[in-house]
PDB file of N, CA and C in Angstrom:
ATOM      1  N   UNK A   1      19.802 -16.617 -23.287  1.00 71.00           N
ATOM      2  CA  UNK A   1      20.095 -17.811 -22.498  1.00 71.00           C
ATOM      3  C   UNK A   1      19.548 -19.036 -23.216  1.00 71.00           C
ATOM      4  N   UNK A   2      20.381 -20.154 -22.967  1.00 77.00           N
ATOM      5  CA  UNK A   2      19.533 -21.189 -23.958  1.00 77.00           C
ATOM      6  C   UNK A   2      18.452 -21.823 -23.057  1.00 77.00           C
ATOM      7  N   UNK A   3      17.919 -22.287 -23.885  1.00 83.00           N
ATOM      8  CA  UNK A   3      16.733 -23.107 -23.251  1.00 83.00           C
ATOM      9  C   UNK A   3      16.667 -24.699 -23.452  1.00 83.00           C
ATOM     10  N   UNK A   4      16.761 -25.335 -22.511  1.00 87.00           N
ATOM     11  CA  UNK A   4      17.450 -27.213 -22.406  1.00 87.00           C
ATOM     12  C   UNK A   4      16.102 -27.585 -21.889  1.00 87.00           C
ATOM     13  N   UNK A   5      16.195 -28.546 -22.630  1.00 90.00           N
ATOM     14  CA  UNK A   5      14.506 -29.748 -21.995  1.00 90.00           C
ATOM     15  C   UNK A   5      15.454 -30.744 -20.313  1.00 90.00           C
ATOM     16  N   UNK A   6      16.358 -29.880 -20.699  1.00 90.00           N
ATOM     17  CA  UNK A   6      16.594 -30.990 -19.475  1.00 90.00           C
ATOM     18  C   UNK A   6      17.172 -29.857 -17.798  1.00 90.00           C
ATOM     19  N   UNK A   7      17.232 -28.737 -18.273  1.00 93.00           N
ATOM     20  CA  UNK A   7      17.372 -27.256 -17.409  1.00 93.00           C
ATOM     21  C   UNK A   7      16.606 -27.387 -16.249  1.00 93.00           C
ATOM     22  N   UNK A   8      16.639 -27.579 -14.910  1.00 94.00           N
ATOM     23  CA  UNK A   8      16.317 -27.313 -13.986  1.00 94.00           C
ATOM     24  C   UNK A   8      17.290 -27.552 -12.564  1.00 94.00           C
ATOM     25  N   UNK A   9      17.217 -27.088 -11.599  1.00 95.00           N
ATOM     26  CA  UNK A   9      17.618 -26.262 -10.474  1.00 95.00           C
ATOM     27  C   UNK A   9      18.704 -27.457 -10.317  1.00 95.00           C
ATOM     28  N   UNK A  10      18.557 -28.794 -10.330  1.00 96.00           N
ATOM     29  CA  UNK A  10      18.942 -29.794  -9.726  1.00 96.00           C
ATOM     30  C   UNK A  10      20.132 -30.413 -10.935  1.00 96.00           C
ATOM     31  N   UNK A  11      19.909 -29.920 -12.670  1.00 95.00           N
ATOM     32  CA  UNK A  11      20.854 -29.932 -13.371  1.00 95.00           C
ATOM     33  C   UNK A  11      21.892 -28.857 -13.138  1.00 95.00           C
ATOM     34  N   UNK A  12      21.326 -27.760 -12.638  1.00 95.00           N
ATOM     35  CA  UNK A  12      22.210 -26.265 -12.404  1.00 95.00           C
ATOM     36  C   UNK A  12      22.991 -26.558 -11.477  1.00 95.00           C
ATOM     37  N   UNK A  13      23.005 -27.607 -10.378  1.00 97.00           N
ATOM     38  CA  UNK A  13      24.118 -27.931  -9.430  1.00 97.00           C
ATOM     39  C   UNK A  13      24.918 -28.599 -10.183  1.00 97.00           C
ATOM     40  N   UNK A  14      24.090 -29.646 -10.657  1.00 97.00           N
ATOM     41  CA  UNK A  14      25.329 -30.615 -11.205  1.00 97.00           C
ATOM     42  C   UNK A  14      26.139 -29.973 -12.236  1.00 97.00           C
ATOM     43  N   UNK A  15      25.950 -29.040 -12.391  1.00 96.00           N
ATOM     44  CA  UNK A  15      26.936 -27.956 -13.955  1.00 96.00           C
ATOM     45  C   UNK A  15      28.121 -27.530 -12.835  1.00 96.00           C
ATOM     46  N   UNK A  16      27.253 -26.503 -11.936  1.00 98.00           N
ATOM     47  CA  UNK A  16      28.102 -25.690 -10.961  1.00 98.00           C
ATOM     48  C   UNK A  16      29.268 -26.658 -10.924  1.00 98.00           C
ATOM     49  N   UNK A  17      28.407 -27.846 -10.370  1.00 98.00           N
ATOM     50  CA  UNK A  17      29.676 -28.761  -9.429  1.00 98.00           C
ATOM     51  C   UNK A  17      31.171 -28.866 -10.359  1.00 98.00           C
ATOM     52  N   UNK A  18      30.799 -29.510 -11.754  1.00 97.00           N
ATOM     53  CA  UNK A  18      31.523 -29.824 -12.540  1.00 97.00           C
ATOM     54  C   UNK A  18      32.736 -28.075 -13.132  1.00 97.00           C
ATOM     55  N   UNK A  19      31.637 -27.374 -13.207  1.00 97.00           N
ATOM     56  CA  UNK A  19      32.837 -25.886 -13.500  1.00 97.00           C
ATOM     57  C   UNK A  19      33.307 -25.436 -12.034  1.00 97.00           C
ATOM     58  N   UNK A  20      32.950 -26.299 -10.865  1.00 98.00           N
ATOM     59  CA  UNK A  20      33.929 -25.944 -10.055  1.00 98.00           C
ATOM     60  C   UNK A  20      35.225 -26.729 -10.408  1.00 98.00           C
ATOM     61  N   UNK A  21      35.589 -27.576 -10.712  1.00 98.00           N
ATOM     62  CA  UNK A  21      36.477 -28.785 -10.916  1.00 98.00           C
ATOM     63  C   UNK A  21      37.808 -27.764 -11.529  1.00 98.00           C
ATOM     64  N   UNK A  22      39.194 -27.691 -10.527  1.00 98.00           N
ATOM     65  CA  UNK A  22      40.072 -26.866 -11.479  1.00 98.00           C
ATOM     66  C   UNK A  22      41.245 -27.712 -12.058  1.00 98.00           C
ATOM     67  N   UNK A  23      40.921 -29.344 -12.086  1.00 97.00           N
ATOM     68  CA  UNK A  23      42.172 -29.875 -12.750  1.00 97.00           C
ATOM     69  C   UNK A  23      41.707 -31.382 -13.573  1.00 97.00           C
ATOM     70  N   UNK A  24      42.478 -31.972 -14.123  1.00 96.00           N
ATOM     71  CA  UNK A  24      41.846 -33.476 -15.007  1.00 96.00           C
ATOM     72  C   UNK A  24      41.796 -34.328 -13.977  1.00 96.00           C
ATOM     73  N   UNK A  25      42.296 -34.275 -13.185  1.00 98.00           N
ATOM     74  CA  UNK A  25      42.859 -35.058 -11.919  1.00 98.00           C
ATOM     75  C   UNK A  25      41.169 -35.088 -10.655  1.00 98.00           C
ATOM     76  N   UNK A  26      40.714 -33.581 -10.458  1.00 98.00           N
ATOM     77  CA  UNK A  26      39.637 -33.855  -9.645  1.00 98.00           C
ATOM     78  C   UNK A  26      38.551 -34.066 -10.572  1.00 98.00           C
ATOM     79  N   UNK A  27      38.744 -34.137 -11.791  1.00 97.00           N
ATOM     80  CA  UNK A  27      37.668 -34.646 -12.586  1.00 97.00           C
ATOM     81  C   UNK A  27      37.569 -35.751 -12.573  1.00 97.00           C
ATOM     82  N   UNK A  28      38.765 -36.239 -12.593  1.00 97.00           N
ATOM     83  CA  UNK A  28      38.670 -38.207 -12.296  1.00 97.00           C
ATOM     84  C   UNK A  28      38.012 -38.294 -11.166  1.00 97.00           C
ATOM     85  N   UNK A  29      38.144 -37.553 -10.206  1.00 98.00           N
ATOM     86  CA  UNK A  29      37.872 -38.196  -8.623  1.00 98.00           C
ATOM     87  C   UNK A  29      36.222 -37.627  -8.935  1.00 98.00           C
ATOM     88  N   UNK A  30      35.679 -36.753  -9.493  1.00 98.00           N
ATOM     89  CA  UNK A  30      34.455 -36.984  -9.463  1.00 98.00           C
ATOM     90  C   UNK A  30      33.361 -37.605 -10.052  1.00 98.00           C
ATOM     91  N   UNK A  31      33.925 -37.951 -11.130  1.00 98.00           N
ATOM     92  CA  UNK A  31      33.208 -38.151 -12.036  1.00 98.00           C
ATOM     93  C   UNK A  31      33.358 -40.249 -12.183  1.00 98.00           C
ATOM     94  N   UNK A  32      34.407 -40.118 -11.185  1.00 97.00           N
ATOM     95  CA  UNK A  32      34.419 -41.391 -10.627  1.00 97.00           C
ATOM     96  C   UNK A  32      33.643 -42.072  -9.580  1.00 97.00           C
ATOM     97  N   UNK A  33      33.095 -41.284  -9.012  1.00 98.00           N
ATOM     98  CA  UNK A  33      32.044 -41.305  -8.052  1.00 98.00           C
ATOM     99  C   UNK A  33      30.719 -41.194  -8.580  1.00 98.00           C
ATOM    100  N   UNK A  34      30.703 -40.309  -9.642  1.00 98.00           N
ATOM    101  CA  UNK A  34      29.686 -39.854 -10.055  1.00 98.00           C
ATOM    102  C   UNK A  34      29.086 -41.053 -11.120  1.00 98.00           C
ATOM    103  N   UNK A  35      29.858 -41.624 -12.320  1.00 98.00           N
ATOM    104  CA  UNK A  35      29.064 -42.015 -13.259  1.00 98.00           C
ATOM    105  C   UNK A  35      29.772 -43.496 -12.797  1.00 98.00           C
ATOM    106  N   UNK A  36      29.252 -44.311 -13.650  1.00 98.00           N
ATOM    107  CA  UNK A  36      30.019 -46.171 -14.280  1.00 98.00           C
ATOM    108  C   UNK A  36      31.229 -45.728 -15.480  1.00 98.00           C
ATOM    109  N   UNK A  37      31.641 -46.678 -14.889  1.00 97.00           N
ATOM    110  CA  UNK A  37      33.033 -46.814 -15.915  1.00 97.00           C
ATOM    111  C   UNK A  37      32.434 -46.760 -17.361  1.00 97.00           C
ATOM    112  N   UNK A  38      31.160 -47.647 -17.390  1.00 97.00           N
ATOM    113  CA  UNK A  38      30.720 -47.906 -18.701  1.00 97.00           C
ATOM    114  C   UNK A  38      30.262 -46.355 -19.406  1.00 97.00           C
ATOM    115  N   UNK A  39      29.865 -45.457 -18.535  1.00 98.00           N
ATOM    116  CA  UNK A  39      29.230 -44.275 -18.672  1.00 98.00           C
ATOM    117  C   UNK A  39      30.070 -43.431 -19.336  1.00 98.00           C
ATOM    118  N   UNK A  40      31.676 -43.364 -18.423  1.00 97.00           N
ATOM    119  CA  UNK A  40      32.785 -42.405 -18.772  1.00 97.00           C
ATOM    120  C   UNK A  40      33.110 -43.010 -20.155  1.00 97.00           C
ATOM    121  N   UNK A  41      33.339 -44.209 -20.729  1.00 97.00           N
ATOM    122  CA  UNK A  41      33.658 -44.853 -21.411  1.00 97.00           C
ATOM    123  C   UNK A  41      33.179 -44.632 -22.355  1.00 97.00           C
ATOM    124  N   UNK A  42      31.844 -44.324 -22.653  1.00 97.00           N
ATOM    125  CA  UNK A  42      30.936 -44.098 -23.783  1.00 97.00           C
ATOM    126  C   UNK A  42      30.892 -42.441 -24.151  1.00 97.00           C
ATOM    127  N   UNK A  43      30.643 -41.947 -23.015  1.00 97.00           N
ATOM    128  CA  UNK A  43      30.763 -40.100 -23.117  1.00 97.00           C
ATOM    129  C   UNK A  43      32.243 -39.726 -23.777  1.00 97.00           C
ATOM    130  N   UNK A  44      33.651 -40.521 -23.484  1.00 97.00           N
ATOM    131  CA  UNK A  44      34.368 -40.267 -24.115  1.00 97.00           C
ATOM    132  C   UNK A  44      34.658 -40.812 -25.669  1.00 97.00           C
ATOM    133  N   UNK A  45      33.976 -41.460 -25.759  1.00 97.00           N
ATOM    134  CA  UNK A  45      34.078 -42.489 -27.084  1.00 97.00           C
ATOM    135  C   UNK A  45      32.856 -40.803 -27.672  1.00 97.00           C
ATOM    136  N   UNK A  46      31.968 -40.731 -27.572  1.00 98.00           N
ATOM    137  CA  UNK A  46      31.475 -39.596 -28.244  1.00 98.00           C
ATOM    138  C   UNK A  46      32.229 -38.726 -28.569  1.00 98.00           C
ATOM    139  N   UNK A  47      32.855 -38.277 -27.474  1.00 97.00           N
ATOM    140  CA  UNK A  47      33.839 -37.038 -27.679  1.00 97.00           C
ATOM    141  C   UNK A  47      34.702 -37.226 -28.308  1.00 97.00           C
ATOM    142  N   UNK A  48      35.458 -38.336 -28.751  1.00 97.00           N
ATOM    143  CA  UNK A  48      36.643 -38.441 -29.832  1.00 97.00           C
ATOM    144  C   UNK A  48      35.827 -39.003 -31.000  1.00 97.00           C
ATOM    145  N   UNK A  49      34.585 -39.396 -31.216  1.00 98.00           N
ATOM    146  CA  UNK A  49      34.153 -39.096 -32.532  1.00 98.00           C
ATOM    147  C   UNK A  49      33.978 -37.550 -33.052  1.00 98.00           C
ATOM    148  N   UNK A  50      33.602 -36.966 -32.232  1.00 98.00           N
ATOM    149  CA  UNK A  50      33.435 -35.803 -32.305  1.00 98.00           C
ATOM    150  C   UNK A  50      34.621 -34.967 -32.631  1.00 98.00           C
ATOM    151  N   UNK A  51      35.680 -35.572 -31.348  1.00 97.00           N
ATOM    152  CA  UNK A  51      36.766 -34.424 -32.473  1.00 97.00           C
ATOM    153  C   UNK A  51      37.314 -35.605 -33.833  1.00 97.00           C
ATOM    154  N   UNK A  52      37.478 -36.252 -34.184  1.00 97.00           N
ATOM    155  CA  UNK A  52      37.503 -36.736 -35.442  1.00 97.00           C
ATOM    156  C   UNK A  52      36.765 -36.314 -36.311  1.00 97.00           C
ATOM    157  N   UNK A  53      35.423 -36.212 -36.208  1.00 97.00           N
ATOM    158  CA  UNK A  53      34.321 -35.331 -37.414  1.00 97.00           C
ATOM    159  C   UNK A  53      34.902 -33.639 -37.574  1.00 97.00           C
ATOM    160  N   UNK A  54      35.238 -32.933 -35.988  1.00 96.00           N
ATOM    161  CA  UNK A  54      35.871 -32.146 -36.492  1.00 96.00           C
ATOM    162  C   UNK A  54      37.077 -32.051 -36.944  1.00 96.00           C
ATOM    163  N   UNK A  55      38.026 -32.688 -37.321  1.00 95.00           N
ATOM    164  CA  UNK A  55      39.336 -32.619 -38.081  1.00 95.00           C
ATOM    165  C   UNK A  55      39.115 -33.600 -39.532  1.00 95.00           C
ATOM    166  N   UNK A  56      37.643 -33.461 -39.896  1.00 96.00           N
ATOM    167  CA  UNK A  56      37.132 -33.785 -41.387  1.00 96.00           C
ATOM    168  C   UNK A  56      37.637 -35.584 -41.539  1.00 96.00           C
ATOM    169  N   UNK A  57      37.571 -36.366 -40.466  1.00 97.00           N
ATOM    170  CA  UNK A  57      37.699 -37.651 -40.837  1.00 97.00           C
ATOM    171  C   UNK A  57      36.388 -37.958 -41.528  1.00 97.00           C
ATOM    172  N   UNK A  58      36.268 -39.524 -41.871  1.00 96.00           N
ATOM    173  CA  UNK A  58      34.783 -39.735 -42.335  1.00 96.00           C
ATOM    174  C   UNK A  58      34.137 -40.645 -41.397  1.00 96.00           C
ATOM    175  N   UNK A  59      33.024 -41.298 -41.728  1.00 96.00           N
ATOM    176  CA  UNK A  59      32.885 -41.959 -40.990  1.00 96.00           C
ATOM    177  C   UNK A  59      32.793 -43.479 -40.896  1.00 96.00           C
ATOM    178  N   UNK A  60      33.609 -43.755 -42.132  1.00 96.00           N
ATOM    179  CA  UNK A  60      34.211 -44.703 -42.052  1.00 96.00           C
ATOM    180  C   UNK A  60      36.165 -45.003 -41.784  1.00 96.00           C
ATOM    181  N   UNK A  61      36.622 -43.968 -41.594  1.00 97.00           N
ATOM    182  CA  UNK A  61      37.855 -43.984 -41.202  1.00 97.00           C
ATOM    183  C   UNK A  61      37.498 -43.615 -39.493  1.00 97.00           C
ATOM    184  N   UNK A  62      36.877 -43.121 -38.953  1.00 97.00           N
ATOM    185  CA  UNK A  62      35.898 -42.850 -37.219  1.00 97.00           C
ATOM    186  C   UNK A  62      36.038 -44.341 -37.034  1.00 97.00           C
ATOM    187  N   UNK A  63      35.194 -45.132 -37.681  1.00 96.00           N
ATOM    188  CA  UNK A  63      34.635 -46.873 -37.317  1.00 96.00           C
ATOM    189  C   UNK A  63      35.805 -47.355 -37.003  1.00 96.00           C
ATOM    190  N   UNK A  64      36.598 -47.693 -38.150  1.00 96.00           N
ATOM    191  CA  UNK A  64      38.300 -48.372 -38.168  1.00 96.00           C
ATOM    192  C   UNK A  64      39.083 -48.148 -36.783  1.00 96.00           C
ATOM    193  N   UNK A  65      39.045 -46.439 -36.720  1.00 96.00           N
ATOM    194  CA  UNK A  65      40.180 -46.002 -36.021  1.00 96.00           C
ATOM    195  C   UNK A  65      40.212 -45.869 -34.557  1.00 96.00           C
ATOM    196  N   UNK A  66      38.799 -46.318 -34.625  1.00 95.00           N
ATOM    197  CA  UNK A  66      38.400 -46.023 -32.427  1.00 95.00           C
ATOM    198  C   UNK A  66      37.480 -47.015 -32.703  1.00 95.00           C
ATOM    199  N   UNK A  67      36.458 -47.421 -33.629  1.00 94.00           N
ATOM    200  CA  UNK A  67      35.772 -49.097 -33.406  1.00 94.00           C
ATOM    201  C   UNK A  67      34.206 -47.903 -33.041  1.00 94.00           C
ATOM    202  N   UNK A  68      33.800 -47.499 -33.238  1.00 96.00           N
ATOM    203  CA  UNK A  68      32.465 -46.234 -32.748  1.00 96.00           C
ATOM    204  C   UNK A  68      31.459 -47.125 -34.082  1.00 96.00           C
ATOM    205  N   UNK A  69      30.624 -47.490 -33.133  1.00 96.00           N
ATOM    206  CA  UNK A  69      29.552 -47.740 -34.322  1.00 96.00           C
ATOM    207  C   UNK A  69      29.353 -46.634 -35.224  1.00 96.00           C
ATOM    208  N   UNK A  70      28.090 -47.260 -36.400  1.00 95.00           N
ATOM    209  CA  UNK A  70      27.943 -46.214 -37.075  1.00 95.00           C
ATOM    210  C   UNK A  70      26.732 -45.362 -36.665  1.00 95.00           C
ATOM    211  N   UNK A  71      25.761 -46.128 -35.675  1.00 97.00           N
ATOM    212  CA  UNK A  71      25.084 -45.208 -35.217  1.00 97.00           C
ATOM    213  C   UNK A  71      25.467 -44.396 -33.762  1.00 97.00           C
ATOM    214  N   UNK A  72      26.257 -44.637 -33.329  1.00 97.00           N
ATOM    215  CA  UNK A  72      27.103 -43.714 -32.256  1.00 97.00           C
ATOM    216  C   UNK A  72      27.950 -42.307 -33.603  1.00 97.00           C
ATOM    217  N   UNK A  73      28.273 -42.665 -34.113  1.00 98.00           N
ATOM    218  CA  UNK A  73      28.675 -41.627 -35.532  1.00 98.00           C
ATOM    219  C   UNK A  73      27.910 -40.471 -35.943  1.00 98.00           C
ATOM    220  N   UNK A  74      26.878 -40.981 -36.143  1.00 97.00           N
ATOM    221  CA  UNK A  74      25.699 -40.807 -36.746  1.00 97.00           C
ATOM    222  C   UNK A  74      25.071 -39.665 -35.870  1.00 97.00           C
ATOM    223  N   UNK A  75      24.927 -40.499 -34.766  1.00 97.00           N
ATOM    224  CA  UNK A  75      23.747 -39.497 -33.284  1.00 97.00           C
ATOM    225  C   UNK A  75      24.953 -38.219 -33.091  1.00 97.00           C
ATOM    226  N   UNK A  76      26.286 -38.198 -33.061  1.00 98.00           N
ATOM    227  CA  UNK A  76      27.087 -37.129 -32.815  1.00 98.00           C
ATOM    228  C   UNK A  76      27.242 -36.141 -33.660  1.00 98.00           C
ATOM    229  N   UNK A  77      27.174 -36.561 -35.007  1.00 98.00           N
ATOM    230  CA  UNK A  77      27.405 -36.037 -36.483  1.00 98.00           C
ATOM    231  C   UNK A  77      26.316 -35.145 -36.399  1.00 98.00           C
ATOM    232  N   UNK A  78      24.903 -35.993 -36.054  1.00 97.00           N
ATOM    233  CA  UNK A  78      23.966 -34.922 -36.207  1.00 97.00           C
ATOM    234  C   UNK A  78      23.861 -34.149 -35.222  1.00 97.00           C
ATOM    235  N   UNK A  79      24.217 -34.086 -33.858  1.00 96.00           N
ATOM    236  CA  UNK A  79      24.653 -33.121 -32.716  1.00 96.00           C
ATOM    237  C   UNK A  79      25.082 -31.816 -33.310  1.00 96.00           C
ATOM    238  N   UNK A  80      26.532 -32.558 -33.927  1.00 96.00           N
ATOM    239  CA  UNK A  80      26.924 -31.261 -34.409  1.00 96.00           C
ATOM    240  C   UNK A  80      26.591 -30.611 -35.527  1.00 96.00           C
ATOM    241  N   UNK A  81      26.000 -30.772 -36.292  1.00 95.00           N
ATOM    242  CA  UNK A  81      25.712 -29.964 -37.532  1.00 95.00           C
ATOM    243  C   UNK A  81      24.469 -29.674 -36.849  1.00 95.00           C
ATOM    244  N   UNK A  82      23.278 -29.698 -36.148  1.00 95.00           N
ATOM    245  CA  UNK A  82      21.911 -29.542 -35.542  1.00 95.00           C
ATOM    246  C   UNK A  82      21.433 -29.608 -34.104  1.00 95.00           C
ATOM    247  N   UNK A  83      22.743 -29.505 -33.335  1.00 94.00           N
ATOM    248  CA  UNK A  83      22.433 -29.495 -32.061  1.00 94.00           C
ATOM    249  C   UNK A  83      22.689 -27.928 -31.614  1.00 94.00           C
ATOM    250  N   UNK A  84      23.194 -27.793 -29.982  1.00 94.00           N
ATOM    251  CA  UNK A  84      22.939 -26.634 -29.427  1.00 94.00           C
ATOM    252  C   UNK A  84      23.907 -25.932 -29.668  1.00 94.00           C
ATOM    253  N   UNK A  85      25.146 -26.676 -30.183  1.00 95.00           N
ATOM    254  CA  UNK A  85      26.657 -26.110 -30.295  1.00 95.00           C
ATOM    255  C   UNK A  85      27.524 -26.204 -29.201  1.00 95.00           C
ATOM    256  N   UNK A  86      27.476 -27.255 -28.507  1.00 96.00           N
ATOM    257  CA  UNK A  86      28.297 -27.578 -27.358  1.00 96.00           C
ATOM    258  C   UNK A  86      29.630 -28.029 -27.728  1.00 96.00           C
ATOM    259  N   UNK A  87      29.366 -29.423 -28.898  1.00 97.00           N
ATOM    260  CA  UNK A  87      30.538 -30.034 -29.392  1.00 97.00           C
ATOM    261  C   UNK A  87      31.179 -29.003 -29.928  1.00 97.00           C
ATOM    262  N   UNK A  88      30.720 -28.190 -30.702  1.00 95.00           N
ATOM    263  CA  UNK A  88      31.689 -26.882 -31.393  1.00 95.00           C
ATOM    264  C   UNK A  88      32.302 -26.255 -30.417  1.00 95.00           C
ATOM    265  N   UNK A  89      31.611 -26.057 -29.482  1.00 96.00           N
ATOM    266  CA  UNK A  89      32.805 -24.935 -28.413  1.00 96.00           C
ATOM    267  C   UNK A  89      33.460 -25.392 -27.488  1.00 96.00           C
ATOM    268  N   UNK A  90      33.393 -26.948 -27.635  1.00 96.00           N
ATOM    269  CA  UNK A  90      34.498 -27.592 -26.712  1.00 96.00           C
ATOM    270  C   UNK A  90      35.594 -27.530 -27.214  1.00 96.00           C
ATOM    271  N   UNK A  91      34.682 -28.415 -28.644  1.00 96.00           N
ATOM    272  CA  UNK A  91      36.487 -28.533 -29.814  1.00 96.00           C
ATOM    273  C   UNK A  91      37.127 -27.348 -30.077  1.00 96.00           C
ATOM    274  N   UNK A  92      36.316 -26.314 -30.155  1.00 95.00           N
ATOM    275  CA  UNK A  92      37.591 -24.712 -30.766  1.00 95.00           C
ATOM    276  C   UNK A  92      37.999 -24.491 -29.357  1.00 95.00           C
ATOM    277  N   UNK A  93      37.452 -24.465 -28.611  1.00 95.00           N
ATOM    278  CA  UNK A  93      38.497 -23.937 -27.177  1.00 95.00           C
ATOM    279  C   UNK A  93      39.313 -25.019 -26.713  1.00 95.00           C
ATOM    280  N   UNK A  94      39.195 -26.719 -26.667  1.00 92.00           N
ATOM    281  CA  UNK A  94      40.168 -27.396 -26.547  1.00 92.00           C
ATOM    282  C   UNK A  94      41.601 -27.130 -27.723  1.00 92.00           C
ATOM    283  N   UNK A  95      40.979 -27.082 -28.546  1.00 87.00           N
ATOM    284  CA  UNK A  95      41.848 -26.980 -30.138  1.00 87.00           C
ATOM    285  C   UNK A  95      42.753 -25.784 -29.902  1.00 87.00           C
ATOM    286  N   UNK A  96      41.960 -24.717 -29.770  1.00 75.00           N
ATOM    287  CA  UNK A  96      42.933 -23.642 -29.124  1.00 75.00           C
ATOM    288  C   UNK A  96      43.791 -23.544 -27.892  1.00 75.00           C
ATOM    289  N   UNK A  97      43.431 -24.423 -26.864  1.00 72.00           N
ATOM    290  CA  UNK A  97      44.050 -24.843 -25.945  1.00 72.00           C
ATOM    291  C   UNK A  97      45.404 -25.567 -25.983  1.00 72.00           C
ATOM    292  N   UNK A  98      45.143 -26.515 -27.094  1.00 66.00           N
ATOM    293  CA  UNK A  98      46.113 -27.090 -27.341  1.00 66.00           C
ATOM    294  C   UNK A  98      47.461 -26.511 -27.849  1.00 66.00           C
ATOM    295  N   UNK A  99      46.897 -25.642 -28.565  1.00 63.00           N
ATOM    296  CA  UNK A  99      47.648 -25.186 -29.366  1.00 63.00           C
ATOM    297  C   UNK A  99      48.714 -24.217 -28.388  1.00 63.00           C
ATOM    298  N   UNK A 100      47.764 -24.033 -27.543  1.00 65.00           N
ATOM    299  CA  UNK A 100      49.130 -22.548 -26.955  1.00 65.00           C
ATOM    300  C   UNK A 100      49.787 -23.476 -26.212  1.00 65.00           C
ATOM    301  N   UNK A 101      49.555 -25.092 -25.728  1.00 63.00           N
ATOM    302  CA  UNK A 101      50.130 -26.032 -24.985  1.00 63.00           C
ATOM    303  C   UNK A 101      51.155 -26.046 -25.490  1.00 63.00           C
ATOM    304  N   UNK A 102      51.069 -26.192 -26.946  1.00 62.00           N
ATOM    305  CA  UNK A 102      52.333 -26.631 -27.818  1.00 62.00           C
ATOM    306  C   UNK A 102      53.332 -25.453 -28.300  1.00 62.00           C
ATOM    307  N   UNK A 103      52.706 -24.167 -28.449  1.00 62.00           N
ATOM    308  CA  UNK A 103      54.055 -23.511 -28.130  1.00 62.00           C
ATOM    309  C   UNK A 103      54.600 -22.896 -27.149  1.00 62.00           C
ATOM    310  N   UNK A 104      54.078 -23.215 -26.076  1.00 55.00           N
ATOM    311  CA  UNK A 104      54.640 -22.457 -24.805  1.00 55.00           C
ATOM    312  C   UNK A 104      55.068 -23.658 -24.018  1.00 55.00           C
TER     313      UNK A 104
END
């Protein structure tokens, strides 16, 4: 099991809550309630640096192409090469996701 500095009873709901969520649609409605626009705004700006680092952009074609500082780059880059492996198993199971989107 991993072990998170940030793991306790009251993060374990807020997980539950979110893997209860079965569509993009009640994710809006919660997470609309839940965070600031500015919040969603930034968590997704991570996440498409992120899949850009994974489809081998650099990080100066990242800056250009979505405007992501270089230390927003930087803090994700090192996530993924030295973090817990979250960004990795979003991107291969979205990536794979996609993929059966597109031929079926």
């Amino acid at each position: 099991m991993y072990d998170s500095k940030m793991k306790s009873r009251e993060t374990d709901h807020l997980f539950e809550a979110i893997l209860s969520l079965e569509s993009v649609e009640e994710c809006y409605r919660f997470f609309d309630d839940l965070c600031t626009y500015s919040e969603i705004l930034a968590m997704s700006q991570r996440y498409q640096v992120a899949e850009e680092l994974f489809a081998g952009k650099t990080f100066t074609q990242i800056s250009k192409g979505i405007g992501a500082s270089s230390t927003t780059i930087t803090r994700v880059n090192r996530c993924m090469n030295y973090g817990a492996g979250g960004y990795k198993t979003a991107l291969e199971r979205c990536a794979g996701k996609r993929g059966e989107d597109q031929e079926g």
